[in-house]
Amino acid sequence: MNDTRKIALVTGGTGGIGTEICRHLARQGRQVIAAHLAAESEQAAAWQKKQCEAGFDIALVVVDVTSFESCEAMAKGVEERFGGIDILVNCAGITRDVTLRKMDTEQWSAVLSTNLDSVFNVTRQVIEGMTERGFGRIVNISSVNGQKGQFGQTNYAAAKAGMHGFTKSLALEGARKGVTVNTVSPGYIATEMVMAMSEEIRSQIIGTVPIGRLGKPEEIGRAVAFLCDDDSGYITGADFSVNGGLYMS
Ligand code: NDP
């Protein structure tokens, strides 16, 4: 039985995959807080209303995960309003796909900063509290492309692969303190981004997936919630692939 007083923060919580992560954690009885960019406040409020109508009580906070100061202020605000963060899902991410020959420094830095620096910026705010309270669940959302590489994604694959090293190292630091740290690596998931591709490209992608379909966002939510369960304390430093068999390590 999970402790329902625990506080769960999901960065990128209002996104395609983030929404299902929030819903699954809410179903576990957690107090869920979805973090989003200030510029998206109007969309986030509409999103929150929709979740509420579907029976999910999810709070919102503003953050820019590329800024340490913004993450510090966000964590302080959450602590004052709800209490310390017990569960953290680092889900915010972007892509700027282009071959390395054509990649500029902005495309490199934006992807590294949003996908990898962000993991330091946010996790650094919560690790002390988790350690002191003797409980923590941290899940980093990586990608199959961080495992196998992808044409046009040197920036994204480097950032997502970097998450694995972070995960394993912090798992060692948290192991005796009740803090588990794991990575979930989705394959191709039917979010807006993937559904916006042409039918032809989508069929080509699906043709490479042994299970023969795209993943559903709820299948990622389910894996994350499992790792965040109070009873999942013996799983740490692991990478959980949810990719339809696209890549087996
Ligand atoms: P979305 O674009 O729907 O979600 C990403 C979220 O991150 C958005 O809510 C976005 O906010 C937020 N975000 C981006 N930049 C920042 C920032 N600087 N500060 C705070 N929040 C930010 O994508 P998905 O749901 O598809 O992806 C979620 C995660 O899963 C990502 O890390 C992605 O790399 C990973 N992933 C996705 C796969 C897929 O097939 N969809 C496959 C493998 C991994 P906003 O909307 O305001 O920009």
mmCIF file of C-alpha atoms and ligand atoms in Angstrom:
data_model
loop_
_atom_site.group_PDB
_atom_site.id
_atom_site.type_symbol
_atom_site.label_atom_id
_atom_site.label_comp_id
_atom_site.label_asym_id
_atom_site.label_seq_id
_atom_site.Cartn_x
_atom_site.Cartn_y
_atom_site.Cartn_z
ATOM 1 C CA MET A 1 0.000 0.000 0.000
ATOM 2 C CA ASN A 2 1.517 3.340 -1.063
ATOM 3 C CA ASP A 3 1.859 6.312 1.259
ATOM 4 C CA THR A 4 -0.615 8.741 -0.298
ATOM 5 C CA ARG A 5 0.923 11.785 1.375
ATOM 6 C CA LYS A 6 3.972 11.567 -0.854
ATOM 7 C CA ILE A 7 4.631 14.427 -3.251
ATOM 8 C CA ALA A 8 5.481 13.674 -6.893
ATOM 9 C CA LEU A 9 6.920 16.265 -9.278
ATOM 10 C CA VAL A 10 6.897 15.607 -13.027
ATOM 11 C CA THR A 11 8.834 17.994 -15.298
ATOM 12 C CA GLY A 12 7.336 18.227 -18.783
ATOM 13 C CA GLY A 13 4.255 16.987 -16.945
ATOM 14 C CA THR A 14 1.763 18.546 -19.342
ATOM 15 C CA GLY A 15 3.388 16.942 -22.423
ATOM 16 C CA GLY A 16 2.293 13.810 -24.273
ATOM 17 C CA ILE A 17 4.143 11.291 -22.113
ATOM 18 C CA GLY A 18 4.203 13.514 -19.007
ATOM 19 C CA THR A 19 0.401 13.590 -18.869
ATOM 20 C CA GLU A 20 0.185 9.818 -18.571
ATOM 21 C CA ILE A 21 2.971 9.756 -15.998
ATOM 22 C CA CYS A 22 1.012 12.307 -13.927
ATOM 23 C CA ARG A 23 -2.189 10.286 -14.250
ATOM 24 C CA HIS A 24 -0.532 7.009 -13.219
ATOM 25 C CA LEU A 25 1.113 8.596 -10.194
ATOM 26 C CA ALA A 26 -2.200 10.215 -9.247
ATOM 27 C CA ARG A 27 -3.866 6.799 -9.486
ATOM 28 C CA GLN A 28 -1.293 5.567 -6.972
ATOM 29 C CA GLY A 29 -2.701 8.239 -4.670
ATOM 30 C CA ARG A 30 0.258 10.618 -4.861
ATOM 31 C CA GLN A 31 -0.081 14.399 -4.698
ATOM 32 C CA VAL A 32 1.100 15.095 -8.244
ATOM 33 C CA ILE A 33 2.560 18.380 -9.445
ATOM 34 C CA ALA A 34 3.192 18.981 -13.143
ATOM 35 C CA ALA A 35 5.949 21.489 -13.929
ATOM 36 C CA HIS A 36 5.693 23.509 -17.142
ATOM 37 C CA LEU A 37 7.247 26.564 -18.811
ATOM 38 C CA ALA A 38 5.816 29.964 -17.774
ATOM 39 C CA ALA A 39 5.124 30.758 -21.439
ATOM 40 C CA GLU A 40 2.722 27.798 -21.526
ATOM 41 C CA SER A 41 0.635 28.868 -18.495
ATOM 42 C CA GLU A 42 -2.592 29.320 -20.451
ATOM 43 C CA GLN A 43 -2.320 25.887 -22.116
ATOM 44 C CA ALA A 44 -1.310 24.372 -18.775
ATOM 45 C CA ALA A 45 -4.424 25.760 -17.070
ATOM 46 C CA ALA A 46 -6.621 24.254 -19.813
ATOM 47 C CA TRP A 47 -4.709 20.977 -19.426
ATOM 48 C CA GLN A 48 -5.279 21.024 -15.652
ATOM 49 C CA LYS A 49 -9.027 21.566 -16.159
ATOM 50 C CA LYS A 50 -9.136 18.601 -18.533
ATOM 51 C CA GLN A 51 -7.329 16.381 -16.015
ATOM 52 C CA CYS A 52 -9.717 17.500 -13.290
ATOM 53 C CA GLU A 53 -12.740 16.621 -15.467
ATOM 54 C CA ALA A 54 -11.195 13.184 -15.979
ATOM 55 C CA GLY A 55 -10.917 12.786 -12.185
ATOM 56 C CA PHE A 56 -7.244 13.675 -11.697
ATOM 57 C CA ASP A 57 -6.345 16.378 -9.191
ATOM 58 C CA ILE A 58 -2.962 17.612 -10.470
ATOM 59 C CA ALA A 59 -1.278 20.825 -9.332
ATOM 60 C CA LEU A 60 0.830 23.051 -11.585
ATOM 61 C CA VAL A 61 4.135 24.845 -11.065
ATOM 62 C CA VAL A 62 6.225 26.942 -13.394
ATOM 63 C CA VAL A 63 9.855 26.096 -14.203
ATOM 64 C CA ASP A 64 12.491 26.440 -16.872
ATOM 65 C CA VAL A 65 14.534 23.271 -16.421
ATOM 66 C CA THR A 66 17.517 24.784 -18.249
ATOM 67 C CA SER A 67 17.993 27.288 -15.398
ATOM 68 C CA PHE A 68 19.357 26.199 -12.013
ATOM 69 C CA GLU A 69 17.893 29.317 -10.370
ATOM 70 C CA SER A 70 14.445 28.637 -11.814
ATOM 71 C CA CYS A 71 14.581 25.039 -10.533
ATOM 72 C CA GLU A 72 15.695 26.259 -7.105
ATOM 73 C CA ALA A 73 12.777 28.708 -6.917
ATOM 74 C CA MET A 74 10.319 26.058 -8.152
ATOM 75 C CA ALA A 75 11.453 23.486 -5.554
ATOM 76 C CA LYS A 76 11.258 26.078 -2.770
ATOM 77 C CA GLY A 77 7.727 27.003 -3.848
ATOM 78 C CA VAL A 78 6.636 23.346 -3.914
ATOM 79 C CA GLU A 79 8.113 22.738 -0.482
ATOM 80 C CA GLU A 80 6.273 25.728 0.993
ATOM 81 C CA ARG A 81 2.964 24.793 -0.634
ATOM 82 C CA PHE A 82 2.993 20.992 -0.372
ATOM 83 C CA GLY A 83 6.097 19.760 1.484
ATOM 84 C CA GLY A 84 9.298 18.086 0.322
ATOM 85 C CA ILE A 85 9.402 16.304 -3.034
ATOM 86 C CA ASP A 86 9.545 12.514 -2.542
ATOM 87 C CA ILE A 87 9.198 11.427 -6.165
ATOM 88 C CA LEU A 88 10.800 13.152 -9.146
ATOM 89 C CA VAL A 89 10.289 12.306 -12.800
ATOM 90 C CA ASN A 90 12.617 14.194 -15.149
ATOM 91 C CA CYS A 91 10.538 14.111 -18.334
ATOM 92 C CA ALA A 92 11.091 17.547 -19.948
ATOM 93 C CA GLY A 93 12.872 17.217 -23.266
ATOM 94 C CA ILE A 94 13.262 18.628 -26.761
ATOM 95 C CA THR A 95 14.745 17.584 -30.083
ATOM 96 C CA ARG A 96 16.587 19.695 -32.679
ATOM 97 C CA ASP A 97 17.333 17.043 -35.295
ATOM 98 C CA VAL A 98 20.015 17.772 -37.869
ATOM 99 C CA THR A 99 23.179 15.990 -39.026
ATOM 100 C CA LEU A 100 26.353 17.024 -37.217
ATOM 101 C CA ARG A 101 27.737 18.602 -40.406
ATOM 102 C CA LYS A 102 24.905 21.135 -40.274
ATOM 103 C CA MET A 103 24.411 21.409 -36.493
ATOM 104 C CA ASP A 104 25.055 24.809 -34.940
ATOM 105 C CA THR A 105 26.013 25.515 -31.332
ATOM 106 C CA GLU A 106 22.459 26.620 -30.476
ATOM 107 C CA GLN A 107 21.026 23.265 -31.604
ATOM 108 C CA TRP A 108 23.667 21.397 -29.612
ATOM 109 C CA SER A 109 23.359 23.510 -26.451
ATOM 110 C CA ALA A 110 19.552 23.686 -26.395
ATOM 111 C CA VAL A 111 19.231 19.898 -26.520
ATOM 112 C CA LEU A 112 22.000 19.201 -23.993
ATOM 113 C CA SER A 113 20.686 21.867 -21.666
ATOM 114 C CA THR A 114 17.004 20.834 -21.779
ATOM 115 C CA ASN A 115 17.554 17.076 -21.709
ATOM 116 C CA LEU A 116 20.684 16.659 -19.562
ATOM 117 C CA ASP A 117 21.650 19.811 -17.622
ATOM 118 C CA SER A 118 18.012 19.827 -16.532
ATOM 119 C CA VAL A 119 18.464 16.505 -14.757
ATOM 120 C CA PHE A 120 21.201 18.069 -12.609
ATOM 121 C CA ASN A 121 19.297 21.352 -12.171
ATOM 122 C CA VAL A 122 16.130 19.693 -10.841
ATOM 123 C CA THR A 123 17.552 16.648 -9.058
ATOM 124 C CA ARG A 124 20.055 18.782 -7.152
ATOM 125 C CA GLN A 125 17.104 20.566 -5.502
ATOM 126 C CA VAL A 126 15.478 17.401 -4.150
ATOM 127 C CA ILE A 127 18.276 14.955 -3.353
ATOM 128 C CA GLU A 128 19.118 16.344 0.088
ATOM 129 C CA GLY A 129 15.513 16.244 1.304
ATOM 130 C CA MET A 130 15.013 12.706 -0.009
ATOM 131 C CA THR A 131 18.212 11.539 1.683
ATOM 132 C CA GLU A 132 17.271 13.162 4.991
ATOM 133 C CA ARG A 133 13.765 11.655 4.946
ATOM 134 C CA GLY A 134 15.156 8.231 3.928
ATOM 135 C CA PHE A 135 12.895 7.877 0.907
ATOM 136 C CA GLY A 136 13.138 8.965 -2.710
ATOM 137 C CA ARG A 137 12.173 7.810 -6.182
ATOM 138 C CA ILE A 138 13.854 9.434 -9.178
ATOM 139 C CA VAL A 139 13.039 8.383 -12.734
ATOM 140 C CA ASN A 140 14.807 9.928 -15.728
ATOM 141 C CA ILE A 141 13.061 9.674 -19.082
ATOM 142 C CA SER A 142 15.742 8.810 -21.618
ATOM 143 C CA SER A 143 15.189 7.314 -25.100
ATOM 144 C CA VAL A 144 15.957 4.243 -27.168
ATOM 145 C CA ASN A 145 18.029 6.592 -29.321
ATOM 146 C CA GLY A 146 20.356 7.211 -26.371
ATOM 147 C CA GLN A 147 21.052 3.473 -26.436
ATOM 148 C CA LYS A 148 21.333 2.744 -30.141
ATOM 149 C CA GLY A 149 22.070 6.176 -31.703
ATOM 150 C CA GLN A 150 19.998 7.799 -34.441
ATOM 151 C CA PHE A 151 20.875 9.566 -37.691
ATOM 152 C CA GLY A 152 20.516 13.320 -37.187
ATOM 153 C CA GLN A 153 20.468 13.089 -33.390
ATOM 154 C CA THR A 154 24.073 13.378 -32.135
ATOM 155 C CA ASN A 155 22.868 16.056 -29.685
ATOM 156 C CA TYR A 156 19.772 14.185 -28.456
ATOM 157 C CA ALA A 157 21.462 10.759 -28.298
ATOM 158 C CA ALA A 158 24.417 12.231 -26.364
ATOM 159 C CA ALA A 159 22.078 13.869 -23.847
ATOM 160 C CA LYS A 160 19.891 10.787 -23.424
ATOM 161 C CA ALA A 161 22.933 8.481 -23.090
ATOM 162 C CA GLY A 162 24.369 10.882 -20.505
ATOM 163 C CA MET A 163 21.292 10.310 -18.358
ATOM 164 C CA HIS A 164 22.302 6.667 -17.897
ATOM 165 C CA GLY A 165 25.677 7.596 -16.368
ATOM 166 C CA PHE A 166 23.964 10.123 -14.088
ATOM 167 C CA THR A 167 21.356 7.543 -13.085
ATOM 168 C CA LYS A 168 23.842 4.823 -12.195
ATOM 169 C CA SER A 169 26.127 7.167 -10.246
ATOM 170 C CA LEU A 170 23.323 8.760 -8.233
ATOM 171 C CA ALA A 171 21.843 5.295 -7.636
ATOM 172 C CA LEU A 172 25.097 4.417 -5.829
ATOM 173 C CA GLU A 173 24.951 7.619 -3.780
ATOM 174 C CA GLY A 174 21.314 7.038 -2.774
ATOM 175 C CA ALA A 175 21.436 3.277 -2.256
ATOM 176 C CA ARG A 176 21.859 3.296 1.531
ATOM 177 C CA LYS A 177 19.454 6.200 1.982
ATOM 178 C CA GLY A 178 16.258 4.759 0.554
ATOM 179 C CA VAL A 179 16.601 6.762 -2.666
ATOM 180 C CA THR A 180 16.291 4.789 -5.906
ATOM 181 C CA VAL A 181 17.288 6.242 -9.275
ATOM 182 C CA ASN A 182 16.283 4.623 -12.553
ATOM 183 C CA THR A 183 15.937 5.417 -16.225
ATOM 184 C CA VAL A 184 13.012 4.641 -18.505
ATOM 185 C CA SER A 185 13.931 4.497 -22.200
ATOM 186 C CA PRO A 186 10.871 4.784 -24.452
ATOM 187 C CA GLY A 187 10.909 3.672 -28.061
ATOM 188 C CA TYR A 188 8.556 5.387 -30.542
ATOM 189 C CA ILE A 189 5.478 6.529 -28.629
ATOM 190 C CA ALA A 190 2.244 7.772 -30.206
ATOM 191 C CA THR A 191 2.478 11.350 -28.963
ATOM 192 C CA GLU A 192 1.587 14.432 -31.005
ATOM 193 C CA MET A 193 5.184 14.662 -32.264
ATOM 194 C CA VAL A 194 5.176 11.159 -33.713
ATOM 195 C CA MET A 195 1.561 11.360 -34.944
ATOM 196 C CA ALA A 196 2.436 14.584 -36.809
ATOM 197 C CA MET A 197 4.836 12.624 -39.049
ATOM 198 C CA SER A 198 3.592 11.609 -42.477
ATOM 199 C CA GLU A 199 1.742 8.282 -42.644
ATOM 200 C CA GLU A 200 4.582 6.946 -44.827
ATOM 201 C CA ILE A 201 7.378 7.740 -42.331
ATOM 202 C CA ARG A 202 5.248 6.417 -39.480
ATOM 203 C CA SER A 203 4.659 3.123 -41.315
ATOM 204 C CA GLN A 204 8.394 2.846 -41.978
ATOM 205 C CA ILE A 205 9.106 3.322 -38.262
ATOM 206 C CA ILE A 206 6.436 0.826 -37.254
ATOM 207 C CA GLY A 207 7.960 -1.669 -39.697
ATOM 208 C CA THR A 208 11.174 -1.639 -37.627
ATOM 209 C CA VAL A 209 9.397 -2.359 -34.319
ATOM 210 C CA PRO A 210 9.167 -6.117 -33.575
ATOM 211 C CA ILE A 211 5.838 -5.712 -31.730
ATOM 212 C CA GLY A 212 4.524 -3.972 -34.871
ATOM 213 C CA ARG A 213 3.002 -0.800 -33.418
ATOM 214 C CA LEU A 214 3.868 2.467 -31.713
ATOM 215 C CA GLY A 215 3.946 2.530 -27.928
ATOM 216 C CA LYS A 216 1.149 4.222 -25.996
ATOM 217 C CA PRO A 217 1.975 7.069 -23.566
ATOM 218 C CA GLU A 218 0.158 5.116 -20.837
ATOM 219 C CA GLU A 219 2.664 2.270 -21.294
ATOM 220 C CA ILE A 220 5.406 4.674 -20.222
ATOM 221 C CA GLY A 221 3.243 5.980 -17.366
ATOM 222 C CA ARG A 222 2.772 2.440 -16.120
ATOM 223 C CA ALA A 223 6.530 1.691 -16.113
ATOM 224 C CA VAL A 224 7.300 4.951 -14.294
ATOM 225 C CA ALA A 225 4.606 4.371 -11.663
ATOM 226 C CA PHE A 226 5.935 0.856 -11.067
ATOM 227 C CA LEU A 227 9.436 2.220 -10.409
ATOM 228 C CA CYS A 228 7.996 4.922 -8.115
ATOM 229 C CA ASP A 229 5.993 2.486 -6.012
ATOM 230 C CA ASP A 230 6.850 2.367 -2.297
ATOM 231 C CA ASP A 231 7.528 -1.359 -2.782
ATOM 232 C CA SER A 232 10.036 -0.885 -5.650
ATOM 233 C CA GLY A 233 12.918 -0.093 -3.281
ATOM 234 C CA TYR A 234 15.183 -2.882 -4.549
ATOM 235 C CA ILE A 235 15.247 -1.588 -8.124
ATOM 236 C CA THR A 236 17.942 1.052 -8.583
ATOM 237 C CA GLY A 237 20.469 2.047 -11.243
ATOM 238 C CA ALA A 238 18.374 0.183 -13.802
ATOM 239 C CA ASP A 239 17.306 1.127 -17.286
ATOM 240 C CA PHE A 240 13.776 0.112 -18.108
ATOM 241 C CA SER A 241 13.344 -0.200 -21.882
ATOM 242 C CA VAL A 242 9.772 0.245 -23.154
ATOM 243 C CA ASN A 243 10.339 0.016 -26.885
ATOM 244 C CA GLY A 244 8.360 -2.884 -28.382
ATOM 245 C CA GLY A 245 11.582 -4.860 -28.851
ATOM 246 C CA LEU A 246 13.157 -2.174 -31.059
ATOM 247 C CA TYR A 247 16.431 -2.392 -29.139
ATOM 248 C CA MET A 248 17.495 -5.122 -26.732
ATOM 249 C CA SER A 249 20.529 -4.536 -24.534
HETATM 250 P P1 NDP B 1 6.387 16.695 -25.364
HETATM 251 O O1 NDP B 1 6.998 17.763 -26.222
HETATM 252 O O2 NDP B 1 4.931 16.462 -25.427
HETATM 253 O O3 NDP B 1 6.799 16.926 -23.845
HETATM 254 C C1 NDP B 1 8.008 17.524 -23.462
HETATM 255 C C2 NDP B 1 7.698 18.492 -22.366
HETATM 256 O O4 NDP B 1 8.900 19.132 -21.920
HETATM 257 C C3 NDP B 1 6.739 19.592 -22.797
HETATM 258 O O5 NDP B 1 5.715 19.704 -21.856
HETATM 259 C C4 NDP B 1 7.625 20.821 -22.815
HETATM 260 O O6 NDP B 1 6.964 21.994 -22.533
HETATM 261 C C5 NDP B 1 8.608 20.491 -21.707
HETATM 262 N N1 NDP B 1 9.780 21.354 -21.790
HETATM 263 C C6 NDP B 1 10.571 21.578 -22.866
HETATM 264 N N2 NDP B 1 11.527 22.470 -22.547
HETATM 265 C C7 NDP B 1 11.344 22.793 -21.242
HETATM 266 C C8 NDP B 1 12.015 23.677 -20.346
HETATM 267 N N3 NDP B 1 13.090 24.390 -20.714
HETATM 268 N N4 NDP B 1 11.548 23.788 -19.087
HETATM 269 C C9 NDP B 1 10.463 23.088 -18.690
HETATM 270 N N5 NDP B 1 9.780 22.242 -19.489
HETATM 271 C C10 NDP B 1 10.225 22.102 -20.760
HETATM 272 O O7 NDP B 1 7.189 15.358 -25.712
HETATM 273 P P2 NDP B 1 6.935 13.852 -25.239
HETATM 274 O O8 NDP B 1 5.879 13.753 -24.236
HETATM 275 O O9 NDP B 1 6.881 13.047 -26.449
HETATM 276 O O10 NDP B 1 8.348 13.546 -24.548
HETATM 277 C C11 NDP B 1 8.543 13.468 -23.144
HETATM 278 C C12 NDP B 1 9.933 12.901 -22.863
HETATM 279 O O11 NDP B 1 10.027 11.599 -23.438
HETATM 280 C C13 NDP B 1 11.060 13.724 -23.474
HETATM 281 O O12 NDP B 1 12.143 13.768 -22.583
HETATM 282 C C14 NDP B 1 11.407 12.947 -24.729
HETATM 283 O O13 NDP B 1 12.741 13.163 -25.108
HETATM 284 C C15 NDP B 1 11.166 11.516 -24.255
HETATM 285 N N6 NDP B 1 10.921 10.562 -25.332
HETATM 286 C C16 NDP B 1 9.841 10.673 -26.177
HETATM 287 C C17 NDP B 1 9.610 9.736 -27.161
HETATM 288 C C18 NDP B 1 8.413 9.790 -28.073
HETATM 289 O O14 NDP B 1 8.302 8.917 -28.948
HETATM 290 N N7 NDP B 1 7.498 10.713 -27.911
HETATM 291 C C19 NDP B 1 10.538 8.622 -27.358
HETATM 292 C C20 NDP B 1 11.627 8.583 -26.430
HETATM 293 C C21 NDP B 1 11.802 9.525 -25.463
HETATM 294 P P3 NDP B 1 6.351 22.874 -23.764
HETATM 295 O O15 NDP B 1 5.254 22.043 -24.340
HETATM 296 O O16 NDP B 1 5.901 24.055 -23.040
HETATM 297 O O17 NDP B 1 7.469 23.139 -24.708
#
